[in-house]
mmCIF file of C-alpha atoms and ligand atoms in Angstrom:
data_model
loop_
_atom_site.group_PDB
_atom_site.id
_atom_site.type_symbol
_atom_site.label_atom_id
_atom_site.label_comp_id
_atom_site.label_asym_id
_atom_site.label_seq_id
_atom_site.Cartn_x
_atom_site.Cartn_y
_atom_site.Cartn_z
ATOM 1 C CA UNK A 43 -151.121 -62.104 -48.460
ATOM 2 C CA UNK A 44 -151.209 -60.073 -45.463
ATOM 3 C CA UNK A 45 -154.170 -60.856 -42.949
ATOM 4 C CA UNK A 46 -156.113 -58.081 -43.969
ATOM 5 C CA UNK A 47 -157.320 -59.073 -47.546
ATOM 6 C CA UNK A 48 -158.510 -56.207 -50.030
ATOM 7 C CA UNK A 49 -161.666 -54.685 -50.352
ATOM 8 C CA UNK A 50 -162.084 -55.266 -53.770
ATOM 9 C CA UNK A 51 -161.638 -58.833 -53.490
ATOM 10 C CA UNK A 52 -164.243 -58.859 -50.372
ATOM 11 C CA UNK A 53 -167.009 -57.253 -52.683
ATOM 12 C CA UNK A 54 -166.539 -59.640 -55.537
ATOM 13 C CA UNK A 55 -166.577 -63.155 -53.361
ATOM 14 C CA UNK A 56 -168.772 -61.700 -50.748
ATOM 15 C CA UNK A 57 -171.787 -60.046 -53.179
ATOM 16 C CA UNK A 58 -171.335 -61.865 -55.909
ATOM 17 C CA UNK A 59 -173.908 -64.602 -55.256
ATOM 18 C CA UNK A 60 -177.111 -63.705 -55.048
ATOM 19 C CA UNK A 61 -179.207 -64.086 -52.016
ATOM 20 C CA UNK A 62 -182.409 -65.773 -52.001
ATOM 21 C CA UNK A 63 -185.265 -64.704 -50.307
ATOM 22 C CA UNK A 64 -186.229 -66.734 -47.291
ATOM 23 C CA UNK A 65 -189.205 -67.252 -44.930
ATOM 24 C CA UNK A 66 -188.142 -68.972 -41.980
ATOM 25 C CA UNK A 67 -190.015 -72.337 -40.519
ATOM 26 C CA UNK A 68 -190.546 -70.541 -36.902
ATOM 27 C CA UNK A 69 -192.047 -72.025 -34.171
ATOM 28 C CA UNK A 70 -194.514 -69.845 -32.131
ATOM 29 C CA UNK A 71 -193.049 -66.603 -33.441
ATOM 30 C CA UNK A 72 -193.454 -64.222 -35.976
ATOM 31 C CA UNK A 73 -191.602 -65.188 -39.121
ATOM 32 C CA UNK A 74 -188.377 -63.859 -40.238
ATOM 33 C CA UNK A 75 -188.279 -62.665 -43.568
ATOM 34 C CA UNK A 76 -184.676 -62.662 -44.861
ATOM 35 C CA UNK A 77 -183.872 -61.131 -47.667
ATOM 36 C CA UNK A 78 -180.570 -61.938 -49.330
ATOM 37 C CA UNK A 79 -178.957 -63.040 -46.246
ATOM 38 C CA UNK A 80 -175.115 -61.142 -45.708
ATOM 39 C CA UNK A 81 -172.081 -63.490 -45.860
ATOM 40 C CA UNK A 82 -170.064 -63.048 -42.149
ATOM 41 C CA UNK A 83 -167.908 -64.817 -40.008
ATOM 42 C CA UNK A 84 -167.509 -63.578 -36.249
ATOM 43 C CA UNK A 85 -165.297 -65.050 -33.692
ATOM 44 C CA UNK A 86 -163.465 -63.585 -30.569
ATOM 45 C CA UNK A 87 -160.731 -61.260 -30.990
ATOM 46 C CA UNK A 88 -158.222 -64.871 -31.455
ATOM 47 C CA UNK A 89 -159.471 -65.033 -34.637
ATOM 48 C CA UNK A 90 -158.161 -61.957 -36.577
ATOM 49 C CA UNK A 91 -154.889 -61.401 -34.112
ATOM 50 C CA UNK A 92 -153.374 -65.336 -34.669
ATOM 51 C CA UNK A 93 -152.382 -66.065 -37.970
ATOM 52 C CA UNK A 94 -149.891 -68.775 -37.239
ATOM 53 C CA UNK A 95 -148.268 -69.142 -40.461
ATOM 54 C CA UNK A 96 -148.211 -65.594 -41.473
ATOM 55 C CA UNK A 97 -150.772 -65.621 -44.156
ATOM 56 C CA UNK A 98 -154.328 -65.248 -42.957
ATOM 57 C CA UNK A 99 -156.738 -65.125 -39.669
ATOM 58 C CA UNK A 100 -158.986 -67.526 -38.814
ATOM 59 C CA UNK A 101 -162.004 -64.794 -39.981
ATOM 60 C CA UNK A 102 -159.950 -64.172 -43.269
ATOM 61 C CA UNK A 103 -159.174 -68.075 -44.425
ATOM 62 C CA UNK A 104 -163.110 -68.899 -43.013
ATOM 63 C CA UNK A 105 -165.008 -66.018 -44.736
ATOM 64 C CA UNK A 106 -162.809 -66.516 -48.227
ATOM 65 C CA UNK A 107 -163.860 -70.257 -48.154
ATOM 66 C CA UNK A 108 -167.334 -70.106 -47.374
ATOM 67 C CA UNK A 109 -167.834 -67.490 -50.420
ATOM 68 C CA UNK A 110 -165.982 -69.336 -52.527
ATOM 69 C CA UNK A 111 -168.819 -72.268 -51.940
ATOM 70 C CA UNK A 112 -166.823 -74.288 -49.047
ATOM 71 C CA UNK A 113 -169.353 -76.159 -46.536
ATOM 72 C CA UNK A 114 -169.723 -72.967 -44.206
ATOM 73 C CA UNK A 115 -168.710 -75.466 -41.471
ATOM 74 C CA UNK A 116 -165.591 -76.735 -42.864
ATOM 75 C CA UNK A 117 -165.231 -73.056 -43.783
ATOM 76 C CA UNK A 118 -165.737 -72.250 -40.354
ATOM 77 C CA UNK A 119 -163.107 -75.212 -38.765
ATOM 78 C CA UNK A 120 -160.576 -74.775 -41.739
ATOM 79 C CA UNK A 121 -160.310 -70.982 -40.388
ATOM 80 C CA UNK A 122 -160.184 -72.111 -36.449
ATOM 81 C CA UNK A 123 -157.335 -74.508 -37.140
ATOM 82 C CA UNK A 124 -154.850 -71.555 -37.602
ATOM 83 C CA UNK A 125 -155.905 -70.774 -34.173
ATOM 84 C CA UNK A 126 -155.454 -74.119 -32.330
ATOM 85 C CA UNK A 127 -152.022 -74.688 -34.123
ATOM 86 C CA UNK A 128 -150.329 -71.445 -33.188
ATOM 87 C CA UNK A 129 -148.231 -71.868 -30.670
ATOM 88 C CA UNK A 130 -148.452 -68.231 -29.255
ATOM 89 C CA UNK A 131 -152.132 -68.695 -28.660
ATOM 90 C CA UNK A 132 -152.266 -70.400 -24.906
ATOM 91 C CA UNK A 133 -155.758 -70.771 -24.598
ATOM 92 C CA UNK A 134 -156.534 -73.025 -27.670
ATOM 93 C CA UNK A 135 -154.854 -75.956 -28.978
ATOM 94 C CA UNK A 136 -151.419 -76.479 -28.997
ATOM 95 C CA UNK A 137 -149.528 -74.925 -26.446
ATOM 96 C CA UNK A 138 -152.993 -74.069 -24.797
ATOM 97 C CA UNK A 139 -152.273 -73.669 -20.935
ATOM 98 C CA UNK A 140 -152.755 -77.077 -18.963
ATOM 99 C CA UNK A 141 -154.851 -78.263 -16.262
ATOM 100 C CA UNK A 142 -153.394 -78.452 -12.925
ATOM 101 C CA UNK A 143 -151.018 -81.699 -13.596
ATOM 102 C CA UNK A 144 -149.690 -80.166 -16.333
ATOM 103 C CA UNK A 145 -151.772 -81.995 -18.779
ATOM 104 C CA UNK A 146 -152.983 -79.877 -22.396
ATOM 105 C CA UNK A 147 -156.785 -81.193 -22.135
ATOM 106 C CA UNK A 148 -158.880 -79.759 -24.701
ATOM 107 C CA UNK A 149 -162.634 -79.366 -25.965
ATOM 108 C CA UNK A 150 -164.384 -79.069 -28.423
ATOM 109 C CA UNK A 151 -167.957 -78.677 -30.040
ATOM 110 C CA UNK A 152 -169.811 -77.952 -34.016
ATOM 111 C CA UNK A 153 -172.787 -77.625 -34.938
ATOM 112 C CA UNK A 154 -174.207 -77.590 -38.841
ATOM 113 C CA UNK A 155 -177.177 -75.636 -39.256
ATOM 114 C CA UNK A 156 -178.588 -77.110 -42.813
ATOM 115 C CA UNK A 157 -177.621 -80.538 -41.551
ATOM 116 C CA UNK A 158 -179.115 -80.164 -38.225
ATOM 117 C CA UNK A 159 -176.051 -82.182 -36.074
ATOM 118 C CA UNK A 160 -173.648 -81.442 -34.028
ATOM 119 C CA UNK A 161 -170.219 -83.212 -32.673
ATOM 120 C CA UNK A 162 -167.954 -82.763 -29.597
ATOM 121 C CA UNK A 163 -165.306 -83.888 -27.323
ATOM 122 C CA UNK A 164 -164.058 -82.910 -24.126
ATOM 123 C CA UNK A 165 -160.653 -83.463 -21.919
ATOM 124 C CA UNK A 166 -159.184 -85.380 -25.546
ATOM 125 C CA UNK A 167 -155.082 -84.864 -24.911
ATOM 126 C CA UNK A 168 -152.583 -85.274 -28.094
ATOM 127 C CA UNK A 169 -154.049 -84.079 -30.677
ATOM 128 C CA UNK A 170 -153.710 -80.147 -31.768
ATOM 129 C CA UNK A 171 -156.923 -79.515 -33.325
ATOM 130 C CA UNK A 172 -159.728 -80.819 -31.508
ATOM 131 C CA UNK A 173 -162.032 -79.022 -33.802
ATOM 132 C CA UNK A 174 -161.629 -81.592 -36.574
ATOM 133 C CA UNK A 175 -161.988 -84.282 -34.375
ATOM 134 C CA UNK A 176 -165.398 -82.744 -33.521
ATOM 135 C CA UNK A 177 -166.435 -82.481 -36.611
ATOM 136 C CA UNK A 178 -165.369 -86.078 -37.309
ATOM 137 C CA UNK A 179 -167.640 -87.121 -34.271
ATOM 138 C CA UNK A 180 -170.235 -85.481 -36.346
ATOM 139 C CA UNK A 181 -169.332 -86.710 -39.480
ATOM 140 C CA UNK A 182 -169.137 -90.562 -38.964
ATOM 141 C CA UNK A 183 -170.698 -91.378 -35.157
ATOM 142 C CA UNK A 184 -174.160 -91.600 -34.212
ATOM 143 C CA UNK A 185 -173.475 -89.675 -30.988
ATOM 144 C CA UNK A 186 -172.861 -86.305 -30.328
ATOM 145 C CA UNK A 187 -169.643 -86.238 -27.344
ATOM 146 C CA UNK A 188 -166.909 -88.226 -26.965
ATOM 147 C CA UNK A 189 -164.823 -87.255 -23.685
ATOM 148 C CA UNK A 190 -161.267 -88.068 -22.557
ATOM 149 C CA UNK A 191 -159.454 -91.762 -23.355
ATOM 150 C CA UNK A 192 -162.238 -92.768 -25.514
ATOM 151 C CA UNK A 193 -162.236 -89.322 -27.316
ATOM 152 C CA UNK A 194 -158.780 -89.973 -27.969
ATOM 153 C CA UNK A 195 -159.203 -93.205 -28.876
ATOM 154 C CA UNK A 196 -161.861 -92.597 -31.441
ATOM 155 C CA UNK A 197 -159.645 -89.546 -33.095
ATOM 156 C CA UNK A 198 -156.728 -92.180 -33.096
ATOM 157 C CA UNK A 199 -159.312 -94.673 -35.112
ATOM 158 C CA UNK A 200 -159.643 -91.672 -37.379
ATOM 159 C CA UNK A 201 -156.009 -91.355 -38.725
ATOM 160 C CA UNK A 202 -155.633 -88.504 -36.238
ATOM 161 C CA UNK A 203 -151.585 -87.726 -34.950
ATOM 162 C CA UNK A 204 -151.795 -88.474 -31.448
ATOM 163 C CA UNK A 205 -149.219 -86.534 -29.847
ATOM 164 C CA UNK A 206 -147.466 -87.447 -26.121
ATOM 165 C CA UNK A 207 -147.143 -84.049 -25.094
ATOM 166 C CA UNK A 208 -148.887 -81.003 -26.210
ATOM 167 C CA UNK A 209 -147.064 -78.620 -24.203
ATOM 168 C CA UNK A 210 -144.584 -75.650 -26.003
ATOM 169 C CA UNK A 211 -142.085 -74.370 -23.961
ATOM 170 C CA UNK A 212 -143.954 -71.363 -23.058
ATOM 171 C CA UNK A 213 -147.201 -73.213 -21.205
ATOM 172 C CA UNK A 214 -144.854 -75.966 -19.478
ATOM 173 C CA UNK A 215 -142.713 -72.560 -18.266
ATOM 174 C CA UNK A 216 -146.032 -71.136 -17.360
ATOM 175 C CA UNK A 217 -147.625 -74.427 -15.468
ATOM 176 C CA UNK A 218 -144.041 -74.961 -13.432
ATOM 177 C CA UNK A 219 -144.487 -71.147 -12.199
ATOM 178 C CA UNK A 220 -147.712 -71.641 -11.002
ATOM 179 C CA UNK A 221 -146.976 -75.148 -9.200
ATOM 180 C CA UNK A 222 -143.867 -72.792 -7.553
ATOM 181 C CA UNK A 223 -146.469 -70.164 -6.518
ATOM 182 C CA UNK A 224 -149.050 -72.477 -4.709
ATOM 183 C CA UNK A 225 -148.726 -73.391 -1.291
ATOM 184 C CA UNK A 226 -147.169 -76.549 -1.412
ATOM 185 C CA UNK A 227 -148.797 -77.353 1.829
ATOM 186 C CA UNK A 228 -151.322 -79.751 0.236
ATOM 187 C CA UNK A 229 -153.441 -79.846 3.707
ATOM 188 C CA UNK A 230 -155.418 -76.387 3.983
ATOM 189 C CA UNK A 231 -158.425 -76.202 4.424
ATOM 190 C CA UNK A 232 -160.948 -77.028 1.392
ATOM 191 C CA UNK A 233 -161.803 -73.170 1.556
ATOM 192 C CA UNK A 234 -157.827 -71.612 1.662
ATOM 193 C CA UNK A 235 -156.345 -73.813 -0.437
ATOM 194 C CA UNK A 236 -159.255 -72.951 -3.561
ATOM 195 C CA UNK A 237 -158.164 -69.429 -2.583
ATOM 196 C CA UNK A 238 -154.238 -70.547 -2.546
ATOM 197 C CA UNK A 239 -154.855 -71.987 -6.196
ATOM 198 C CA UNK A 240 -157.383 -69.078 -7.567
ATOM 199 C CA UNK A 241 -154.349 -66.377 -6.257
ATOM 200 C CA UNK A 242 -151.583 -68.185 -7.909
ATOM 201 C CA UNK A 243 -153.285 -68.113 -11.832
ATOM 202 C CA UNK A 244 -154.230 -64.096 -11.123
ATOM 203 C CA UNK A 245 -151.014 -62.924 -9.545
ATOM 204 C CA UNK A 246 -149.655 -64.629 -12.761
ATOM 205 C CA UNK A 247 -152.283 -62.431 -15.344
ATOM 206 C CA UNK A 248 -151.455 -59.820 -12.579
ATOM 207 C CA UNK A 249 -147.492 -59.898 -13.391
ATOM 208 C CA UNK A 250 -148.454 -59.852 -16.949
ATOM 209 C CA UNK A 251 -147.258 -63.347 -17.461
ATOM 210 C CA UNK A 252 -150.716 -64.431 -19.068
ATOM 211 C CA UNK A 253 -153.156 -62.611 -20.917
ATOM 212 C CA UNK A 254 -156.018 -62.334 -18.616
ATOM 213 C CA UNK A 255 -158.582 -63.339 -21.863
ATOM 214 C CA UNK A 256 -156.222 -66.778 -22.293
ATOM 215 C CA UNK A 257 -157.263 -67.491 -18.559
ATOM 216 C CA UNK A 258 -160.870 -68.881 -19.705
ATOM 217 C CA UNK A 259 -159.382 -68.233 -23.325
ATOM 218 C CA UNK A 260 -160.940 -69.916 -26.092
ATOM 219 C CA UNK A 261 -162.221 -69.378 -29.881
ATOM 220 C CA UNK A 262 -165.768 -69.386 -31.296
ATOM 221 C CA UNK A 263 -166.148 -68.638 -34.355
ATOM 222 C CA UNK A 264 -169.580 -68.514 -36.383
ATOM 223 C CA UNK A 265 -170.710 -67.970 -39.936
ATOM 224 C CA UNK A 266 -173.739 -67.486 -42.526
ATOM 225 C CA UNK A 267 -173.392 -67.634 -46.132
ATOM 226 C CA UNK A 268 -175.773 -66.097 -49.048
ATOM 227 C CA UNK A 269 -178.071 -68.775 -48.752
ATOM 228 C CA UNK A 270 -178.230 -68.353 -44.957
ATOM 229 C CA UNK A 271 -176.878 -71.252 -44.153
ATOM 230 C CA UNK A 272 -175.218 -70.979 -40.385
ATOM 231 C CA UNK A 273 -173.195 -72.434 -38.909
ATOM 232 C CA UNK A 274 -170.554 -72.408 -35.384
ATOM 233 C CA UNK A 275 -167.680 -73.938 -34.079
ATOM 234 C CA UNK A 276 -165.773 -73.567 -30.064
ATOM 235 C CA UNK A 277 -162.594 -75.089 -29.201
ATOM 236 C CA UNK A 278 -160.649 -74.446 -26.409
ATOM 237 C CA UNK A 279 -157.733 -75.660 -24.190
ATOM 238 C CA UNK A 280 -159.867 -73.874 -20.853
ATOM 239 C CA UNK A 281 -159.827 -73.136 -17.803
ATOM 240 C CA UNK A 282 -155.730 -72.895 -16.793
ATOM 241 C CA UNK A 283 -154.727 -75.062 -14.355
ATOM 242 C CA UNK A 284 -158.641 -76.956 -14.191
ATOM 243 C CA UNK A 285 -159.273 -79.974 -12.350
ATOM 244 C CA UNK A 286 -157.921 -82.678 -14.177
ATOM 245 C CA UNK A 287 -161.132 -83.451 -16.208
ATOM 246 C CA UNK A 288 -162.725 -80.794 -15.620
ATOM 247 C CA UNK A 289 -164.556 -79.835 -19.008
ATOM 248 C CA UNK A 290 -166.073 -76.132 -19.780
ATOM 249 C CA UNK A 291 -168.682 -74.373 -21.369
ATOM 250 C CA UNK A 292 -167.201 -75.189 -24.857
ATOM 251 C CA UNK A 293 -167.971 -78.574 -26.126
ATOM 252 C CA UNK A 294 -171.328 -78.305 -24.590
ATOM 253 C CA UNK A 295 -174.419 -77.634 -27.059
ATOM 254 C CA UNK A 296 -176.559 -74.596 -26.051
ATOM 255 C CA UNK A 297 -173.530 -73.498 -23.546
ATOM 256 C CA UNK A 298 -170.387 -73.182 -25.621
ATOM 257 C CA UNK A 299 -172.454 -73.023 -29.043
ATOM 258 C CA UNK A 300 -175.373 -73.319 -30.283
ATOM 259 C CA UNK A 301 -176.593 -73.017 -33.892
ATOM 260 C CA UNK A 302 -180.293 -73.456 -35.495
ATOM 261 C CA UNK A 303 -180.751 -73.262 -38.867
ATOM 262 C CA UNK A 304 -183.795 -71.457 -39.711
ATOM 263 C CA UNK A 305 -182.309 -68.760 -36.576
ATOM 264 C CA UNK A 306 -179.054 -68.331 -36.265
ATOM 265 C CA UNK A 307 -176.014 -68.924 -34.076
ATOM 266 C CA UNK A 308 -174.465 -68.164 -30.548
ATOM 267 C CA UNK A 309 -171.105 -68.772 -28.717
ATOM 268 C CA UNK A 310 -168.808 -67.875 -26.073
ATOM 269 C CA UNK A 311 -165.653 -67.385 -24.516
ATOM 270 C CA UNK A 312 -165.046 -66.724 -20.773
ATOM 271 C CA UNK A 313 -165.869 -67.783 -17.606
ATOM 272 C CA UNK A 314 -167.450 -70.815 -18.738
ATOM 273 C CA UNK A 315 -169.148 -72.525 -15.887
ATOM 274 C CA UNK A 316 -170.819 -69.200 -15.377
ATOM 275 C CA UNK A 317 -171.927 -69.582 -19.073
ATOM 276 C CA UNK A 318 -173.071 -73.398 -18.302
ATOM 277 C CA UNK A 319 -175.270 -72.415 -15.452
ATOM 278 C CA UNK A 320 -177.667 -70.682 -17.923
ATOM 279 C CA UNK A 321 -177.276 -72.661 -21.068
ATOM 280 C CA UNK A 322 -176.717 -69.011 -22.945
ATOM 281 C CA UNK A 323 -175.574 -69.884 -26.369
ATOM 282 C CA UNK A 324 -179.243 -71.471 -26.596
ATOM 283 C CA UNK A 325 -181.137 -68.582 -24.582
ATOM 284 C CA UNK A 326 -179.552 -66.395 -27.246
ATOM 285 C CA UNK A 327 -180.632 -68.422 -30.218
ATOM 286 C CA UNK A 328 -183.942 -68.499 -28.648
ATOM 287 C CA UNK A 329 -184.325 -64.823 -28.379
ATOM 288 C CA UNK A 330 -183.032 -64.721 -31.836
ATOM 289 C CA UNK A 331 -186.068 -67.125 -32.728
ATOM 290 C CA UNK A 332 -188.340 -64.580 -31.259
ATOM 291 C CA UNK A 333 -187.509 -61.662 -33.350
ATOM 292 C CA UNK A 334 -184.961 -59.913 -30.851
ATOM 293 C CA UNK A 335 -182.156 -58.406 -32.955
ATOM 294 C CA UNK A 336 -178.328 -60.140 -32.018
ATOM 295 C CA UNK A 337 -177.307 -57.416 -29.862
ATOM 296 C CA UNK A 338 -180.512 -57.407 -27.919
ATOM 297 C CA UNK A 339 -180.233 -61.349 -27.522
ATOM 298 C CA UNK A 340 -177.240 -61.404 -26.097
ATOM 299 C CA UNK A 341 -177.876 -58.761 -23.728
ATOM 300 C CA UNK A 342 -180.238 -60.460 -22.246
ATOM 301 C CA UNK A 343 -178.104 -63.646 -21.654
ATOM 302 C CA UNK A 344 -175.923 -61.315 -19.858
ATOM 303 C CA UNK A 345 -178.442 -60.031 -17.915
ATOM 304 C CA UNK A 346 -178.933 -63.249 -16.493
ATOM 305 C CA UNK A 347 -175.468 -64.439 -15.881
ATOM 306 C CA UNK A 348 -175.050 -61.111 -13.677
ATOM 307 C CA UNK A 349 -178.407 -62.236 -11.804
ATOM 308 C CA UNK A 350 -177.361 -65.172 -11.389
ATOM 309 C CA UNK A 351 -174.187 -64.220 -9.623
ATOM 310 C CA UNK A 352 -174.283 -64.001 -6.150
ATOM 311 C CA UNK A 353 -171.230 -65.667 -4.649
ATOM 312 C CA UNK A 354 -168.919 -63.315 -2.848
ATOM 313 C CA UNK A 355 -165.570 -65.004 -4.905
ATOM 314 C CA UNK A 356 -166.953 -64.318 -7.926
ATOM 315 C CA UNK A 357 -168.185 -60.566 -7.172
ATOM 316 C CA UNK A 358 -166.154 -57.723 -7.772
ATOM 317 C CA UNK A 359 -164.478 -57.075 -4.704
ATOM 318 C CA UNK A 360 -164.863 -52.948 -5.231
ATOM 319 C CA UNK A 361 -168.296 -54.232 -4.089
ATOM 320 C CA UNK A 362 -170.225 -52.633 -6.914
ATOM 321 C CA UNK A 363 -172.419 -55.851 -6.801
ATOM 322 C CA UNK A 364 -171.123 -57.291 -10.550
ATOM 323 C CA UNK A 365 -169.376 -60.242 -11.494
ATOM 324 C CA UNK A 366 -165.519 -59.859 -10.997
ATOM 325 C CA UNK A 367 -164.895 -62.162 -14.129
ATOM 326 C CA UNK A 368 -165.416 -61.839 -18.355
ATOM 327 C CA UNK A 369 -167.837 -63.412 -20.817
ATOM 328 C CA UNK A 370 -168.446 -62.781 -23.903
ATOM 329 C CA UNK A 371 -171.036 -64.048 -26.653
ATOM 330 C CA UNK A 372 -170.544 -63.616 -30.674
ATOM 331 C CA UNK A 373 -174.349 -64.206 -32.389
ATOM 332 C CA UNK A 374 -175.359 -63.981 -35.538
ATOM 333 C CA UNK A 375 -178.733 -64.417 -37.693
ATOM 334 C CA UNK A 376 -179.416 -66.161 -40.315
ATOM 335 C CA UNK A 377 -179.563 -62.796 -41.980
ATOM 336 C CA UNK A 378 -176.344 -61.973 -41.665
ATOM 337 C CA UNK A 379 -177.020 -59.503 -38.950
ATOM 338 C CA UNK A 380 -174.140 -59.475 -36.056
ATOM 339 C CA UNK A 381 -172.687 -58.638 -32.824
ATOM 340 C CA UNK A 382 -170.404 -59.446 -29.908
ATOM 341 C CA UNK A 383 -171.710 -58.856 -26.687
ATOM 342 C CA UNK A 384 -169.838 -58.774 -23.592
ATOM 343 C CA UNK A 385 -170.192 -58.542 -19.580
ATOM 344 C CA UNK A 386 -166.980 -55.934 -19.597
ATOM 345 C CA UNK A 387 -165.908 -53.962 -22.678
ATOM 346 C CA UNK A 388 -163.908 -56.082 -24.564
ATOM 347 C CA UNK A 389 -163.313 -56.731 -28.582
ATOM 348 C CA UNK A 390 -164.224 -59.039 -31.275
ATOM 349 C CA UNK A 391 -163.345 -60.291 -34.551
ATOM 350 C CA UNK A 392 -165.528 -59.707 -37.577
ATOM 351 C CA UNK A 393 -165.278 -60.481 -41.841
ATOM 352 C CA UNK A 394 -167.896 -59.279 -44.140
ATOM 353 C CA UNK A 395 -167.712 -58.359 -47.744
ATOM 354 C CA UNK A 396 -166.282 -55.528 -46.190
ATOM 355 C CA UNK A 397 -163.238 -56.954 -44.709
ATOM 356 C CA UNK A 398 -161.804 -57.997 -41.742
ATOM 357 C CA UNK A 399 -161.760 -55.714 -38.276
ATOM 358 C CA UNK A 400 -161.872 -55.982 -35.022
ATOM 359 C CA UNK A 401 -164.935 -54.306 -33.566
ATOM 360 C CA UNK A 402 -165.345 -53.206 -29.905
ATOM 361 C CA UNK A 403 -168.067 -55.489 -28.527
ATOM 362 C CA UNK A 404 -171.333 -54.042 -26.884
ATOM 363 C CA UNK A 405 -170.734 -54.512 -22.816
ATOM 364 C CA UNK A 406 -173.528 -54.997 -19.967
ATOM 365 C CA UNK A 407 -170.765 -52.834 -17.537
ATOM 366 C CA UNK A 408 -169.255 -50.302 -18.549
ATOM 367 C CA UNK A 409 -165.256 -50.247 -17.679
ATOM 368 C CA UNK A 410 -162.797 -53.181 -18.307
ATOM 369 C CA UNK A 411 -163.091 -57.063 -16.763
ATOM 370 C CA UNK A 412 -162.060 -55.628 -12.541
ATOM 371 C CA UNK A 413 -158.067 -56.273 -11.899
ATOM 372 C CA UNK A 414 -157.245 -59.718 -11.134
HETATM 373 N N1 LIG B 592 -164.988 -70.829 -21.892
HETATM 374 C C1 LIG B 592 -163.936 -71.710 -21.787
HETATM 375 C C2 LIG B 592 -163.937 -72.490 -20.547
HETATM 376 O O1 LIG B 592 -164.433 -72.034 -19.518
HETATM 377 O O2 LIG B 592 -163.444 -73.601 -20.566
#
């Protein structure tokens, strides 16, 4: 079956159960009435574009399991697993670009809505789909993170494949082209050689050998089912060529993703510390919580990512006073209701009863992310 599947078939699974009509529990804000909430799944663009082995997109494989009564989080991780085993994606997963020793560190973080908990792990090596190990911190741990050896460790302990090496060709090729185009003089000063490092990844996206989004790259991918039950899940390979250790926005509740129940859910890809700074996955839910619609909620999370930007490296050097990088949220209510938001115009990936599509997202600036 090709990606795309057929209306027809969308209408039956996607309306055929009935949606119940909900008050929300909310705290200090006007109640949400939701009436027959509307089955979706929405993730970044990654998750209708990959399809690894030729059958179906992340949005496609989630959306047809949740309607067909699959936990809408193992809906939700079944459909991001396509995404962390392709190859050709480098940002997530397998093959994902790797930090600065040439090491494929990944993270991860889920969050169940109904069930109220939440797993994660950061900087865990060797194992492809970090998402699943996530979800198995939430499944059988009391805690929420597990981070690097002991994250590894603990996914190992699972019956997890723990792999020496997960490099392809492609992001080794990429990570031995970037060593060749830093100064090798290892004794700048702190200031050049950040700038020596920073020039080498974006005359690489500049020389189209990486896709500027798989720079930050990442998946989130989110979904609500007829009886509003929501859900989210972000994994990631990040930043290219990090600090060994260095962990993102991603696996961290309220930055990376953040889901409540009786509101809805919020995640991101992109410049993640920027994202970290302001905690906006949970902003957004909380805006959600006070009756601002999913487009409006995320707006204002970019509003104050772009306040909140003042150094001159991260500025667009045209000097028009905005950040020079990307980030983009995908939210969703427990209604159903949608949207991808984004600092730059950029794209997202949505399935509703509908069908899949890729939508353009709503930007704060007009004009694409500024050239690298
Ligand atoms: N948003 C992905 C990262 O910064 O790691």
């Amino acid at each position: 079956m090709s990606s795309r599947l057929n209306r027809r078939d969308f209408v039956r699974t996607g309306a055929a159960a009935a949606g119940l009509g909900l008050t929300s529990r909310v705290d200090g804000a006007p109640a949400i009435r939701q009436a027959r909430p509307r089955p979706v799944v929405i993730s970044s663009t990654n998750g209708h574009t990959r399809t690894h082995d030729g059958t179906e997109s992340c949005v496609v494989r989630a959306f047809r399991l949740m309607t067909g009564g699959t936990d809408v989080l193992e809906a939700l991780i079944a459909g991001v697993n396509i995404v962390e085993l392709d190859p050709k994606d480098t940002s997530v997963g397998y093959g994902g670009l790797p930090n600065a020793d040439g090491v494929v560190q990944l993270d991860s973080c889920c969050m169940h809505g109904p069930k109220k908990r939440a797993g994660g792990v950061a900087a865990l090596e060797g194992v492809r789909t970090p998402s699943k190990v996530a979800y198995a911190v939430l499944q059988n741990t009391d805690h929420h993170l597990l981070v690097g050896a002991g994250a590894q460790t603990f996914a190992r302990q699972m019956g997890f494949t723990v792999e020496a090496d997960l490099n392809t060709e492609t992001s080794r090729r990429l990570w031995l082209e970037w060593k060749r185009r830093l100064d090798p003089d290892h004794f700048l000063d702190p200031e050049k050689r950040a700038d020596a490092a920073f020039d080498a990844g974006r005359s690489m996206v500049r020389d189209g050998l990486i896709d500027p989004a798989h720079y930050f790259g990442t998946i989130n991918c989110n979904g609500v089912n007829t009886r509003g039950d929501v859900c989210g899940v972000t994994t990631t390979s990040g930043l290219a060529w990090k600090i060994p250790g260095r962990v993102g926005d991603s696996p961290i509740l309220g930055a990376g993703l953040y889901v409540d129940g009786e509101v809805g859910a919020a995640g991101s890809t992109g410049r993640g510390e920027a994202n970290l700074y302001g905690l906006c996955s949970y902003l957004i839910v909380e805006q959600l919580r006070q009756g601002k619609s999913p487009k409006d909620a995320g707006m204002e999370a970019l509003r104050r990512v772009r306040a909140n930007t003042i150094e001159k490296r991260l500025l667009d050097p045209k000097g028009t006073g905005n950040p020079r990088f990307g980030l983009n949220f995908y939210v969703v209510n427990k209604a159903g209701e949608f949207a991808g938001v984004s600092m730059y115009e950029s794209d997202y990936a949505v399935c509703t009863e509908n069908g899949p599509e890729i939508r353009k997202t709503e930007s704060l600036i007009a004009g694409r992310e500024p050239q690298w």
